[in-house]
Structure formats: structure tokens, C-alpha cells
Coordinates of C-alpha atoms and ligand atoms in Angstrom, one line a residue:
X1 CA -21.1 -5.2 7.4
X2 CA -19.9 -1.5 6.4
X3 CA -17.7 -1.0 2.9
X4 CA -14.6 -0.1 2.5
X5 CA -13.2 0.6 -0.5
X6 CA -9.3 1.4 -0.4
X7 CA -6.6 2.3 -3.4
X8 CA -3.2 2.0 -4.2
X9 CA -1.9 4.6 -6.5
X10 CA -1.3 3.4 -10.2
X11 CA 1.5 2.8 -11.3
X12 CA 3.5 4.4 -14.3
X13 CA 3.9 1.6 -16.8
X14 CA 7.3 3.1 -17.7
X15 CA 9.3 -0.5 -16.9
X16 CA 9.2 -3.4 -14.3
X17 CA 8.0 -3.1 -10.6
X18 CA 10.5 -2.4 -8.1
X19 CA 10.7 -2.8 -3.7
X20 CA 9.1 0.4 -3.4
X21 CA 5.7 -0.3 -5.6
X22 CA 6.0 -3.8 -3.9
X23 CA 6.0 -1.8 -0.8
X24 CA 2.7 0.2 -1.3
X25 CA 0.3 -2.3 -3.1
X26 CA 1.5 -4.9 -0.1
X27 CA 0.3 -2.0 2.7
X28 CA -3.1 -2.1 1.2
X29 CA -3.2 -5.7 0.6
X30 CA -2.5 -6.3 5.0
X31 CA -5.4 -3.3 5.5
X32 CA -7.8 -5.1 2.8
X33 CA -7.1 -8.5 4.2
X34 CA -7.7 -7.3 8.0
X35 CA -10.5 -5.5 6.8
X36 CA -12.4 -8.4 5.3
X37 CA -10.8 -10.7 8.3
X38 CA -13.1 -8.6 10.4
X39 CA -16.7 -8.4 8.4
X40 CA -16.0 -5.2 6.1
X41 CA -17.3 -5.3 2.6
X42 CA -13.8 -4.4 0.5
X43 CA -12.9 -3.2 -2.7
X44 CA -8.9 -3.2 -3.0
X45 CA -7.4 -1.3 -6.7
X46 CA -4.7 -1.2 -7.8
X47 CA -3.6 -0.9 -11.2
X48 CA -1.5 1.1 -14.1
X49 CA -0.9 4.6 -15.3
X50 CA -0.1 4.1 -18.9
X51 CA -0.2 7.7 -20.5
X52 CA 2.4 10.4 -20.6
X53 CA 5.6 11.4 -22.5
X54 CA 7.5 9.4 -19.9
X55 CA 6.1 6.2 -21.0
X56 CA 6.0 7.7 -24.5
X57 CA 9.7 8.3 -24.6
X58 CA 10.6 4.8 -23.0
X59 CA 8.3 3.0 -26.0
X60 CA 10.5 5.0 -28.3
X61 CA 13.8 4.2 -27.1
X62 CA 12.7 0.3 -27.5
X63 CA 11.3 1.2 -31.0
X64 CA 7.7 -0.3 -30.2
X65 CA 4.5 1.2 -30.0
X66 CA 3.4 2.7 -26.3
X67 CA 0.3 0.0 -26.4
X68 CA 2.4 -2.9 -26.9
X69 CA 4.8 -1.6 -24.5
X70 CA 2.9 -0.5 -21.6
X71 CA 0.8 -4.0 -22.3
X72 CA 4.3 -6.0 -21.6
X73 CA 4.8 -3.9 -18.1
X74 CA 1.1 -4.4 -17.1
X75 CA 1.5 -7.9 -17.4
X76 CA 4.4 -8.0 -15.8
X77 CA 3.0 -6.0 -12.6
X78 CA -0.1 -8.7 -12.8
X79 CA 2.4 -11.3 -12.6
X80 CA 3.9 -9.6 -9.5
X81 CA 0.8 -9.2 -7.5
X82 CA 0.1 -12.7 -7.8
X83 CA 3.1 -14.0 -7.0
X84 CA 2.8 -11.8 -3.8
X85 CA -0.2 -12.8 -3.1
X86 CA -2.2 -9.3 -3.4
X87 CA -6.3 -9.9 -2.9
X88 CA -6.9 -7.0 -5.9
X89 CA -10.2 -7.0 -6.0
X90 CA -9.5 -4.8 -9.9
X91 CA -6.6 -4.4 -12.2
X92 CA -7.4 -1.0 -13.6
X93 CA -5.8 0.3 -16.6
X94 CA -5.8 3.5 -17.9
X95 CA -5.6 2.7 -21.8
X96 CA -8.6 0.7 -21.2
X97 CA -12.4 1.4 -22.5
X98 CA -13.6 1.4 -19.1
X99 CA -11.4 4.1 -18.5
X100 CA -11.9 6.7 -21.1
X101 CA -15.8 6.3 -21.0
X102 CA -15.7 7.2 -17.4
X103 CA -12.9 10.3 -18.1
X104 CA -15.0 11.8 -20.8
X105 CA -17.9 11.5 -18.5
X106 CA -15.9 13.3 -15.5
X107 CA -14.9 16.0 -18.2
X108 CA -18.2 16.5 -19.0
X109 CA -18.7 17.2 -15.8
X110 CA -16.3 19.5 -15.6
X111 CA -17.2 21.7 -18.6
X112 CA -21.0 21.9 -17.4
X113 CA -19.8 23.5 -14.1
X114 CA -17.6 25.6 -16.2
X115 CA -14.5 24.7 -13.9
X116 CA -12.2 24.9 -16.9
X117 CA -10.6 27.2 -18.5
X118 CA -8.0 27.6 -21.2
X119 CA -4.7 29.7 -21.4
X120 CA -1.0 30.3 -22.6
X121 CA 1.0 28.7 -20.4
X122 CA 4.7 29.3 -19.7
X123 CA 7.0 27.1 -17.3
X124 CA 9.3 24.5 -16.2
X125 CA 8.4 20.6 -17.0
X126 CA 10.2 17.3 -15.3
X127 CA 8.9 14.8 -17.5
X128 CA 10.6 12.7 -14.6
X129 CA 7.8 14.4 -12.3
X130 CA 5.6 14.9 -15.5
X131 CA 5.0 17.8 -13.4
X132 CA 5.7 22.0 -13.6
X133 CA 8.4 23.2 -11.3
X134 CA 9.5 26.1 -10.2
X135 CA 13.4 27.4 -10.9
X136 CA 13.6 27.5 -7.2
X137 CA 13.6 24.3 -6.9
X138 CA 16.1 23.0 -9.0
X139 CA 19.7 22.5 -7.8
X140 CA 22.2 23.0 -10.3
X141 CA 19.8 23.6 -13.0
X142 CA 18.4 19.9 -12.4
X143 CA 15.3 18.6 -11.0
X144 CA 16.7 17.4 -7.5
X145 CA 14.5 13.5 -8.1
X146 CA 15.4 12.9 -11.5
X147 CA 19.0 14.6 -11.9
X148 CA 17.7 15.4 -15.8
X149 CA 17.2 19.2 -16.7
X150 CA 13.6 20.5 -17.3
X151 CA 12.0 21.4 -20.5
X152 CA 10.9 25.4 -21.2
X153 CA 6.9 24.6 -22.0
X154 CA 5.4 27.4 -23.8
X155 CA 1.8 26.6 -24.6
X156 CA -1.8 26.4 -25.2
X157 CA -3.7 24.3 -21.8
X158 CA -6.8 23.9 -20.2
X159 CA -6.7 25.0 -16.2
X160 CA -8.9 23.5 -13.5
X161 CA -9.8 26.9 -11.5
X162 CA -8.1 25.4 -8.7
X163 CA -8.0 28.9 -6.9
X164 CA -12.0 29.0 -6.5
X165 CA -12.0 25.4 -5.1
X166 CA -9.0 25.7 -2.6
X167 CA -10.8 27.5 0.5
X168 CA -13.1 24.7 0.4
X169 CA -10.4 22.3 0.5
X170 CA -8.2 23.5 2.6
X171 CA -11.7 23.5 5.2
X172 CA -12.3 19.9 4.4
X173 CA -8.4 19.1 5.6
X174 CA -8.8 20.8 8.5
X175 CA -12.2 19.9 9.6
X176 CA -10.7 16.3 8.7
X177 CA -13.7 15.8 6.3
X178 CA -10.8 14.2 4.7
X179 CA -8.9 12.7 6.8
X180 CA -4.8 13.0 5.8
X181 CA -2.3 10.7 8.3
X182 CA 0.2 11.4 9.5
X183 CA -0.2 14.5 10.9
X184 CA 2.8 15.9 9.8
X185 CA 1.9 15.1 6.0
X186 CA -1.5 17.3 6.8
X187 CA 0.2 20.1 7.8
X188 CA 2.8 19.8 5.2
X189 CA -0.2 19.8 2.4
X190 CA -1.9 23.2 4.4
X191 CA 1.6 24.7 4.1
X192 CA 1.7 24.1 0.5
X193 CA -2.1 24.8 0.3
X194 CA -1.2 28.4 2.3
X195 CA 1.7 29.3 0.2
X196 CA -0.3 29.7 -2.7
X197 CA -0.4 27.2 -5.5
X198 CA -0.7 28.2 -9.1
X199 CA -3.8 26.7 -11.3
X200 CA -3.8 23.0 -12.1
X201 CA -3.4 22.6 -15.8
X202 CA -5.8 19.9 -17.1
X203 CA -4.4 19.0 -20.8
X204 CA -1.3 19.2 -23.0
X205 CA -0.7 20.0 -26.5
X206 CA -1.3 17.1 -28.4
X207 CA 1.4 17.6 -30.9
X208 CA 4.0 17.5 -28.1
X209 CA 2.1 15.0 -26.0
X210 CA 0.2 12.7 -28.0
X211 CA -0.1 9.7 -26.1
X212 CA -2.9 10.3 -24.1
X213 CA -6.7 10.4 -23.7
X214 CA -8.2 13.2 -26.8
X215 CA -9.3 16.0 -24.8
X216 CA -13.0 16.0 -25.9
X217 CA -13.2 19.2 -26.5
X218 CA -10.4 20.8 -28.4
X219 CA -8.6 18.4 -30.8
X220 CA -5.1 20.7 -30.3
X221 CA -5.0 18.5 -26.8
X222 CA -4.3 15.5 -25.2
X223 CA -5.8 15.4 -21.4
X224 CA -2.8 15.7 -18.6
X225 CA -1.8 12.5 -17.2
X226 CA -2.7 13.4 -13.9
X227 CA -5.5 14.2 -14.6
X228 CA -6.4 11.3 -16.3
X229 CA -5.0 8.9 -13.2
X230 CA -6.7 10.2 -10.5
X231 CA -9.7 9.7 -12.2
X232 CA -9.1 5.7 -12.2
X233 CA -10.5 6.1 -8.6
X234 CA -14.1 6.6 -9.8
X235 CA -13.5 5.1 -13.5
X236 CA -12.9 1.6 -12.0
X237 CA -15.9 1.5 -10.1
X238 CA -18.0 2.5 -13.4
X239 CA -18.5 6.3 -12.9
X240 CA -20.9 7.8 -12.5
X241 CA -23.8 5.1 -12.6
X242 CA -22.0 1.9 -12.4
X243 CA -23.5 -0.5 -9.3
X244 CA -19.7 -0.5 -8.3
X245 CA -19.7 2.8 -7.7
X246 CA -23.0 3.5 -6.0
X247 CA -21.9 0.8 -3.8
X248 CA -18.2 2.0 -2.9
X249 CA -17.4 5.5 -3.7
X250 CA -16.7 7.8 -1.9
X251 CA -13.0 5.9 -1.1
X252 CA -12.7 4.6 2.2
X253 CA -8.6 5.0 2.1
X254 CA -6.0 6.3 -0.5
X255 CA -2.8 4.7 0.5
X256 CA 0.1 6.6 -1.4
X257 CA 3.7 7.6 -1.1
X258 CA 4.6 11.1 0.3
X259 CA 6.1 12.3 -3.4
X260 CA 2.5 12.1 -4.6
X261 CA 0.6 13.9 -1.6
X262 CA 0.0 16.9 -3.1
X263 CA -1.7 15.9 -6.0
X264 CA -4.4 13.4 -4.0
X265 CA -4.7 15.8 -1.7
X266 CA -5.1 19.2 -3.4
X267 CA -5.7 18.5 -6.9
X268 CA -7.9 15.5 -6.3
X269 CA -10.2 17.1 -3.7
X270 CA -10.6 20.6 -6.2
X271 CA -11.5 18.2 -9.3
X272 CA -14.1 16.4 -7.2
X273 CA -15.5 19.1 -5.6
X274 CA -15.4 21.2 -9.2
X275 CA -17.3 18.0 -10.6
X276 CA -20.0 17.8 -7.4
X277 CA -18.7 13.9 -7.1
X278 CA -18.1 13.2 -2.9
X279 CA -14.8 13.6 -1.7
X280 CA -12.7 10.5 0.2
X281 CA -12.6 9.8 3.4
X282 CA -9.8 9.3 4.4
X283 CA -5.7 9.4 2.5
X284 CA -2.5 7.6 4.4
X285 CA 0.8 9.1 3.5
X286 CA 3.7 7.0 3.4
X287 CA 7.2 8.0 3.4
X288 CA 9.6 6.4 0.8
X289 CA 12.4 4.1 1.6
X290 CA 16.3 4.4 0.6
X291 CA 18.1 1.1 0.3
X292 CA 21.0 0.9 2.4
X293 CA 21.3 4.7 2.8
X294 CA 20.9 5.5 -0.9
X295 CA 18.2 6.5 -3.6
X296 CA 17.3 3.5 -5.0
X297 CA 18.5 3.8 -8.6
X298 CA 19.9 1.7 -11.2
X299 CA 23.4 3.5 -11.5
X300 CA 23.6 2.9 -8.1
X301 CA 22.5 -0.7 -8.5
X302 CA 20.7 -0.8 -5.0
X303 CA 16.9 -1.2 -7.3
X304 CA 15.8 -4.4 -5.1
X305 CA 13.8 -6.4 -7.2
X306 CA 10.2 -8.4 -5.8
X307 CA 11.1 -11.6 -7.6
X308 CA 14.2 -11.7 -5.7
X309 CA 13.0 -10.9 -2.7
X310 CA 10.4 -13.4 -3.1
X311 CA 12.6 -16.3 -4.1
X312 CA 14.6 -16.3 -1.8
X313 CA 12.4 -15.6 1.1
X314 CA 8.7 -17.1 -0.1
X315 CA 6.2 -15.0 -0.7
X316 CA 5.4 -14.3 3.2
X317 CA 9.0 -13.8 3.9
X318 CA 9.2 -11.5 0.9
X319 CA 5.9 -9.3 2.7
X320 CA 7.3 -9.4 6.2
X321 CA 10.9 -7.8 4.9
X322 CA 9.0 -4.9 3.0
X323 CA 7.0 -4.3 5.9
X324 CA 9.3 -4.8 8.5
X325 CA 11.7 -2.4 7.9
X326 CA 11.0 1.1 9.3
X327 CA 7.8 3.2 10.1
X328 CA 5.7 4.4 7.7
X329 CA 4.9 7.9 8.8
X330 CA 8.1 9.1 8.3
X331 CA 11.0 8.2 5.3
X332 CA 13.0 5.1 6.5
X333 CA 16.1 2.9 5.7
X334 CA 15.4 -0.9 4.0
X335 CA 18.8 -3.1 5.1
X336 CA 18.6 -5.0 2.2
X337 CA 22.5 -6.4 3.6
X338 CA 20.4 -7.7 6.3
X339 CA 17.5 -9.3 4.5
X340 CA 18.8 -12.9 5.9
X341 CA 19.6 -11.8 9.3
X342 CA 15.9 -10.5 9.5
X343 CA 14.3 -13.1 8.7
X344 CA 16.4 -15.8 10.4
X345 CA 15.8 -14.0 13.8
X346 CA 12.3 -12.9 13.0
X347 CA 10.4 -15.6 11.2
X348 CA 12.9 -18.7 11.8
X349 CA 14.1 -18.5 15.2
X350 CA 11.3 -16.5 16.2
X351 CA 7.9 -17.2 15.3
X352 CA 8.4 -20.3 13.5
X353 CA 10.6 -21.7 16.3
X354 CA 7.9 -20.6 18.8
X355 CA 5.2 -22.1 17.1
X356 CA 7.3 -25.3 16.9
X357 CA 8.1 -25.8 20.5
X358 CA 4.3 -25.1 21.5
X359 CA 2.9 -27.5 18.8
X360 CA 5.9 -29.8 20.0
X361 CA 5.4 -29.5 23.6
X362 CA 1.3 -30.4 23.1
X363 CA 2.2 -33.8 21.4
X364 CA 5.1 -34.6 23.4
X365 CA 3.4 -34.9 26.5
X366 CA 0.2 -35.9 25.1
X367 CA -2.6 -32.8 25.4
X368 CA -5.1 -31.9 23.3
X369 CA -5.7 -28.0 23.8
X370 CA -8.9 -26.8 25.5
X371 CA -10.3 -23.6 25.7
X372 CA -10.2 -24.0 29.4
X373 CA -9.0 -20.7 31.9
X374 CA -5.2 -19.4 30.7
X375 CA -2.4 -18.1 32.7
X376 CA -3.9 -14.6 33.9
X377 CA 0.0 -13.6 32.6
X378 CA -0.4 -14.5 29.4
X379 CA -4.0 -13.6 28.9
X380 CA -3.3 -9.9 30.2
X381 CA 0.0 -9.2 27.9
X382 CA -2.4 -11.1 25.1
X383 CA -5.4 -8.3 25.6
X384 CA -2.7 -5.6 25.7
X385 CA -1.2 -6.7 22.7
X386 CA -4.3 -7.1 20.9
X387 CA -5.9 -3.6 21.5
X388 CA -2.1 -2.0 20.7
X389 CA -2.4 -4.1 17.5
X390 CA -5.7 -3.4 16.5
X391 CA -4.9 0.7 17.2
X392 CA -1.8 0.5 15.1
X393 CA -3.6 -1.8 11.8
X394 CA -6.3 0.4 12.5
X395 CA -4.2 3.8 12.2
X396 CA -2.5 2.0 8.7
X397 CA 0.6 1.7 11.2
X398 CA 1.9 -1.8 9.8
X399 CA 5.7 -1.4 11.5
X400 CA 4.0 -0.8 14.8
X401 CA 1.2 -3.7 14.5
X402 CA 4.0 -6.1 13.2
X403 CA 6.3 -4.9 16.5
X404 CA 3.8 -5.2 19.1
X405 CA 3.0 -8.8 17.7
X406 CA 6.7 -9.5 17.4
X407 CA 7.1 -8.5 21.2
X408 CA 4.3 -10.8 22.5
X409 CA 6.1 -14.1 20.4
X410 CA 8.9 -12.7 22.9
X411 CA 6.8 -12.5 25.7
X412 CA 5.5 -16.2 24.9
X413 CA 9.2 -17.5 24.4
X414 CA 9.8 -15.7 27.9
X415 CA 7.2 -17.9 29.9
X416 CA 7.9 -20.8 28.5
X417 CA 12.3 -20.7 29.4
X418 CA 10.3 -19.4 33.0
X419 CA 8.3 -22.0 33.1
X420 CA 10.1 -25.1 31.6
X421 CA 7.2 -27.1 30.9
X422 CA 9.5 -30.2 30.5
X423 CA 10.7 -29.8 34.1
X424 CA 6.7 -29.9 35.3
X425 CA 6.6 -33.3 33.0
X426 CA 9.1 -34.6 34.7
X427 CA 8.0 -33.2 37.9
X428 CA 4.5 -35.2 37.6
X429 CA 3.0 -31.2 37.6
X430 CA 0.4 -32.3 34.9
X431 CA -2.6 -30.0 36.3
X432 CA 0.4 -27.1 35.6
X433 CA 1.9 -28.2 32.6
X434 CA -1.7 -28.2 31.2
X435 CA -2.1 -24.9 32.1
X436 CA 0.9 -23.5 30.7
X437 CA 0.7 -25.2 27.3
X438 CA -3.2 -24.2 26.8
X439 CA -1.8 -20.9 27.8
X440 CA 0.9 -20.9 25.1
X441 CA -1.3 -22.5 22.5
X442 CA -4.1 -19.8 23.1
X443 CA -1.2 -17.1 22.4
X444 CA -0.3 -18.9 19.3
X445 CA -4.1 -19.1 17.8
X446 CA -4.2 -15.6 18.6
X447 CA -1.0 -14.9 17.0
X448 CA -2.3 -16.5 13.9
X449 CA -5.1 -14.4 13.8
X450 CA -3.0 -11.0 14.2
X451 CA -0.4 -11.8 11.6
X452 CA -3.1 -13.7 9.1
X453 CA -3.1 -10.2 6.7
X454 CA 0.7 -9.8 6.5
X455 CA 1.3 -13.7 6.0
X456 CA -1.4 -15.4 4.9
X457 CA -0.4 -18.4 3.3
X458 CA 1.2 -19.2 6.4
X459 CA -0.6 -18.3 8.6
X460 CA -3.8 -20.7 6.8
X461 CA -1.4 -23.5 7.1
X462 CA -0.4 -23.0 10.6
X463 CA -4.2 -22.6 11.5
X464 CA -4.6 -25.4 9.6
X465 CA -2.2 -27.5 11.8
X466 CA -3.6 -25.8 15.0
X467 CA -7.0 -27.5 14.2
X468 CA -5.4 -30.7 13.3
X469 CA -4.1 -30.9 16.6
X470 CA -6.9 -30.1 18.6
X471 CA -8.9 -32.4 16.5
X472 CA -6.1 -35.0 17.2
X473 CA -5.6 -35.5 13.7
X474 CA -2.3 -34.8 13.1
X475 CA -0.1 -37.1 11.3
X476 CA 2.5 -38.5 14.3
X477 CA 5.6 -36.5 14.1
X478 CA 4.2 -34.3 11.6
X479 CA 6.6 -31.0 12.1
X480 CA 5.0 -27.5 11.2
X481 CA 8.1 -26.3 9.7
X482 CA 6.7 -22.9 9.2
X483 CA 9.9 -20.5 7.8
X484 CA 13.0 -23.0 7.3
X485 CA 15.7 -21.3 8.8
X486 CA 18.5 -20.6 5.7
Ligands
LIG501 N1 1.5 7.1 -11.7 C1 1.7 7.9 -10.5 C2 0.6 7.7 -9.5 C3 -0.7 8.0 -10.0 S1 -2.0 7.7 -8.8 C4 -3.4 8.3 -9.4 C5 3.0 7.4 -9.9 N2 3.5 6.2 -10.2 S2 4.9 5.6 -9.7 O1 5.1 4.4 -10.5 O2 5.9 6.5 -9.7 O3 4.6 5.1 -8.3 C6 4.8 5.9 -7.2 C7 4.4 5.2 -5.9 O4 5.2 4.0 -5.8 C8 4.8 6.0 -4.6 O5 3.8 6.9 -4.3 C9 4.8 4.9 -3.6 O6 3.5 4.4 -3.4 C10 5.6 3.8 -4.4 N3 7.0 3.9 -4.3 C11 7.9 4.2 -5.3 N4 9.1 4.3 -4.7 C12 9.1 4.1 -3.4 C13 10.0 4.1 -2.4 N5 11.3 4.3 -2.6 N6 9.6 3.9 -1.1 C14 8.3 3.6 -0.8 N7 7.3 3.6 -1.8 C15 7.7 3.9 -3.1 O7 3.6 8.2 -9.1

């Protein structure tokens, strides 16, 4: 049994979850599940990012404190995961105790390798971003994401020497010491790497920024909220002598959103080599989604809500529409128009409806499954199907898996208008129609096992069923009824 210990980023606990957080934590829930479906040791986070003028600001405008606001939205995110059935193995927080001992402790680090340094510091700040950025890339004056003019920052900070850490960096990309997927997000990060970045600055004034963790040494300073986040990695496992820690750091997997690439994999990399703590193995990039062609924003009013998505479609349904929707290696398009369509054709008419006639079929005419020889058809586009599928969950490529298993329920449909087991009934074919329906019902089991990480509170009641049938103990007439069409 090997560990594996993967992350969603943390969320900023600015206001309520949306599709695209929904989106991410659910990735890593279907890797954590299939991880621990096959004998791995795991260790899923996820969690909040509670620091930061943004979250600051948005306290203010409410005219509450940032604790007792940022305690409302992480409550509210808890609420979400459950209902969505995310196997969060921690909730980290970054106001909590847990948290700041293990900063301070990383900072301590820091300081003793003398990786920090302090300067004036003059530039451009997207409190949007909570980020520096450069005048060349603003259009019309404006920070492109956020539409919002950045603030002139003239001050006092504390810089991680990023430049004496990059080299090594930049050699643990491209020996794929740390492993970055997609490709195309590697290269884009030794682009940015080879076009020079400027030093990472580690803290903010505190009379500007006060709503953040002291900087321990220099009261003028609060420490940056980046820095502060990526440090829930190591702070949630107990850094630096915790038995969490020992047991699962270095990460296994960072799953994140392409807007946030640069900082896990530059940033994060230079504070942990700067701080001698190992680096992860491996970070998946995944692009971001519009909503029916557009930014999801609420002026726009396209901001697709979990809840929604989750009443209306169960909480399976709701995890097969996020993940369903376009590849992750590259920005895609969620048809929220088409939400019903998708999951009539998909889970109704196709999976459920498959699942039906097999399960059907088997009382009808009176068999009780064996695990006797299957159709050499269906057992060779089964073993494809499986090593595509285990390839694509394998390479975080969830679309892909979900395709290839959505193709096989096709295939399965196929053989059984081909076959028409009801004509062999009627035929007097029993030796046949025996043959076929173990077939089919092998390829359901099997289908049950593939899709058990994306659904799997259906998926445990239609194994459930399956053994009930075999066993013969199914109550007569008992239908599985697995997605009601709407
Ligand atoms: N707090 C930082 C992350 C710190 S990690 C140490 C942050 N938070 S966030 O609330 O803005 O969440 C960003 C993440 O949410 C993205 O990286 C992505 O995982 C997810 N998504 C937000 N919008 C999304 C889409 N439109 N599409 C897909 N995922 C999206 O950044």
C-alpha cells in the first residue's frame, strides 16, 4: 500500500462557492476515491484561504469583522463538500492555530537559511489577483480578470531571493523531478521561468494590510497571503514533526486551475527548496471553464451555483455535469442550457437505461449470473476500455476516463439491439441467451467499478443490487431505477 497524498488549492473565503471551485475539489475527490478504490493510502485537502485585503475589503463592506465573516463562508464551503459528497480527508483553515504554528515554523526556516531579504518596493497591485502586475499587462488601464484598476504600492517588504533558487527549479521542471501536466502548462511555466521573473515578495505592510498572519519578525508587516496559503500544504499535515507529515509529505499531486500555475509551480518550489523541505511530486493544471461562452460573473448572471446543480440533478448527477463537460488540459465551454439534455441522454437513457434492461433481462428469463466464460466481443472491448480508462484516471484525464466508459455503455447497448436476447428466449436459444446476459452483466459490474469514484452513491447502490441479484435476493419486480429520467 503506497501513500498518496493529493491537494486542492484553498479557497479565498471572499463569498459562497461557485461551479468552478465545485469543479476542482470534485477532480480530486474522483482521483482520491480511485486511489483508495485501488489500495493507496490517501490524504485528500482541501480547505480555505482566509487572509488578504480582498477578504478584508468584503468583511468591510458587510460591516462585520473578517473572522466572523470568513467563519460564515467556511461553513458554507463545508456544507458544500458534503452535500457533494467530497471524501476530505482535512478542512484546513488558514486562520486556524494549526496553521500559524506551522507558518512561523516555515519562517523560521526561512530566516536561518537567510533566504529573505527586505526592500522598498514600488509596483502595480490587483487586489483582485492579490498579486503585482506589470503595466503591460493591463488593457485599458485595467487588470484584464478583474476589470478594476490596480493600486500604485510604494513600500517596505520582505523578498524571497527567488533569483538564487530559480536554476534549481527550473532543473527540477525539466528533469520532471516535479512533474507539471499538461505539457503545454510545463512549458508555459519555463517560458515564464526563462523570461525572467522579478523577486517574490514575502510580506506586506501591516498598516495597509492588516488582516494577516504578524510577520515574526518585524511588527511593520503582515506575511503575504500567498505566502501564507501555500504553506497550508505542509501546515495541515503538522509541519515539520507532525506523524501526518512524516507520513505524507512530500505531495503526491497538486490539482489547481491554470490562473494559479505560476505560483505552485515557481514560487512554491523556490520557498521549499529555500527552506530545505522536499519538493512535490507531481502538479496537474487545469484549464478554467466559461459558461455558455462567457466569464462566469455575476453581472453577467451566468455564476452556476453547486446547490443548484445538485438539486436538481442529485449529487451524482450534479458530479457527472461538472466533469463531463470538456477536457481538462485545455480551457473549455460548460453548456449549462444543456445541463437536462446531458444528463437525460447520459445518465437516464444511457447508463441507467442500460443497467435496467440487463438487470431486467436476468429476472425476466430467470438467470442468476455466473462468472462463467463471456462473449470474447464483449470481453476484448471490456479490457480495451479498462486499460484506456485506467491511462486516462491515471494521467488526472477525467473527460477522457468518463468518455471511454461512456463509449463501452454504447458498445454494450450495441450487442444487446445485435443480439436481441428476447428473440433467443423465444427462440428456446437458452445456452445463448445465457451467454449473452452473463456477458452484459459482467460489463455492467465492471462498469460499476470504473465509474464508482465519479458516482459513488450510485454506483454502491447499483452494486448493491448486482449482489442482490446474483444472491437471488432481490425483492420480485424490484426496479433499479438508477437516474429517473426528468
Ligand atoms: N486562494 C487561492 C488559491 C491558494 S492555493 C494555496 C485562490 N482561490 S480561488 O478561490 O480564487 O480559487 C481558484 C481555483 O478555483 C482555481 O485555481 C480553480 O481550481 C477553481 N476555479 C475557479 N474558477 C474556475 C473556473 N472558471 N473553471 C475551473 N476552475 C475554476 O486562487
Amino acid at each position: 500500500m503506497s501513500k498518496f497524498y493529493l491537494t486542492t488549492p484553498i479557497y479565498y473565503a471572499s463569498g459562497p462557492p461557485h461551479a468552478g471551485h465545485a469543479f476542482t475539489t470534485t477532480y480530486a475527490d474522483v482521483i482520491a476515491r480511485y486511489r483508495r478504490q485501488h489500495g493507496d493510502d490517501v490524504f485528500l485537502l482541501t480547505g480555505m484561504d482566509e487572509h488578504g485585503s480582498k477578504i478584508a475589503e468584503k468583511a468591510a463592506e458587510e460591516n462585520r469583522s473578517p473572522q466572523e465573516f470568513v467563519d460564515d463562508v467556511a461553513a458554507e464551503y463545508q456544507k458544500l463538500w458534503q452535500s457533494l459528497d467530497i471524501s476530505n480527508d482535512i478542512f484546513i483553515r488558514t486562520t486556524s492555530e494549526k496553521h500559524k504554528i506551522g507558518v512561523r515554523k516555515f519562517f523560521d526556516r526561512l530566516r536561518a537559511a537567510d533566504a529573505i531579504y527586505e526592500e522598498f518596493y514600488e509596483g502595480l497591485y490587483c487586489a483582485g489577483c492579490e498579486d503585482f502586475i506589470t503595466e503591460s499587462k493591463l488593457v485599458n488601464g485595467l487588470c484584464p480578470d478583474h476589470a478594476k484598476p490596480p493600486e500604485l504600492i510604494k513600500e517596505k517588504n520582505y523578498f524571497l531571493n527567488l533569483k538564487q533558487y530559480l536554476p534549481a527549479v527550473r532543473e527540477k521542471i525539466i528533469s520532471d523531478t516535479i512533474h507539471i501536466r499538461p505539457d503545454s502548462r510545463r512549458k508555459e511555466i519555463l517560458n515564464v521561468i526563462d523570461s525572467g521573473i522579478p523577486n517574490f515578495s514575502m510580506t506586506r505592510d501591516r498598516t495597509r494590510v492588516p488582516w494577516g498572519i504578524p510577520f515574526p519578525y518585524d511588527d511593520s508587516q503582515t506575511i503575504y497571503v500567498w505566502g501564507d496559503a501555500l504553506l497550508n500544504y505542509l501546515t495541515a499535515l503538522d509541519f515539520p514533526d507532525g506523524d501526518l507529515y512524516k507520513k505524507f509529505w512530500p505531495a503526491d499531486l497538486h490539482i489547481i486551475g491554470s490562473e494559479i500555475n505560476k505560483f505552485h509551480s515557481i514560487y512554491w518550489p523556490a520557498m521549499l527548496l529555500a527552506a530545505d523541505v522536499p519538493l512535490p511530486k507531481s502538479i496537474f493544471v487545469h484549464g478554467l471553464f466559461t459558461v455558455n461562452g462567457q466569464k462566469m460573473s455575476k453581472t453577467i448572471g451566468n455564476v452556476i451555483n453547486p446547490d443548484d446543480l445538485i438539486s436538481r440533478y442529485g449529487t451524482d448527477g450534479a458530479r457527472y455535469l461538472l466533469l463531463s463537460q470538456f477536457p481538462a488540459s485545455e480551457h473549455g465551454d460548460i453548456k449549462a442550457d444543456e445541463f437536462d439534455l446531458k444528463y437525460n441522454a447520459d445518465l437516464a437513457n444511457g447508463l441507467g437505461n442500460l443497467f435496467e434492461r440487463i438487470f431486467s433481462m436476468l429476472r425476466l428469463y430467470n438467470i442468476s449470473p455466473t462468472d462463467e466464460e463471456t462473449d470474447p466481443e464483449i470481453a476484448s472491448a471490456c479490457k480495451n476500455a479498462e486499460e484506456e480508462y485506467h491511462r486516462r484516471v491515471g494521467g488526472c484525464e477525467l473527460f477522457e476516463a468518463l468518455q471511454t466508459v461512456f463509449l463501452f455503455i454504447k458498445t454494450l447497448d450495441r450487442y444487446i439491439n445485435e443480439k436481441t436476447p428476447w428473440n433467443m428466449a423465444k427462440e428456446g436459444e437458452r445456452k445463448e441467451l445465457v451467454r449473452a446476459l452473463n456477458s452484459l452483466f459482467h460489463g455492467a459490474e465492471t462498469i460499476i467499478e470504473w465509474l464508482t469514484p465519479f458516482l459513488p452513491e450510485k454506483m454502491a447502490h447499483a452494486k448493491e443490487y448486482a449482489c442482490k441479484l446474483k444472491a437471488g435476493t432481490l425483492a420480485e419486480d424490484k426496479k433499479l431505477n438508477l437516474f429517473p429520467r426528468l
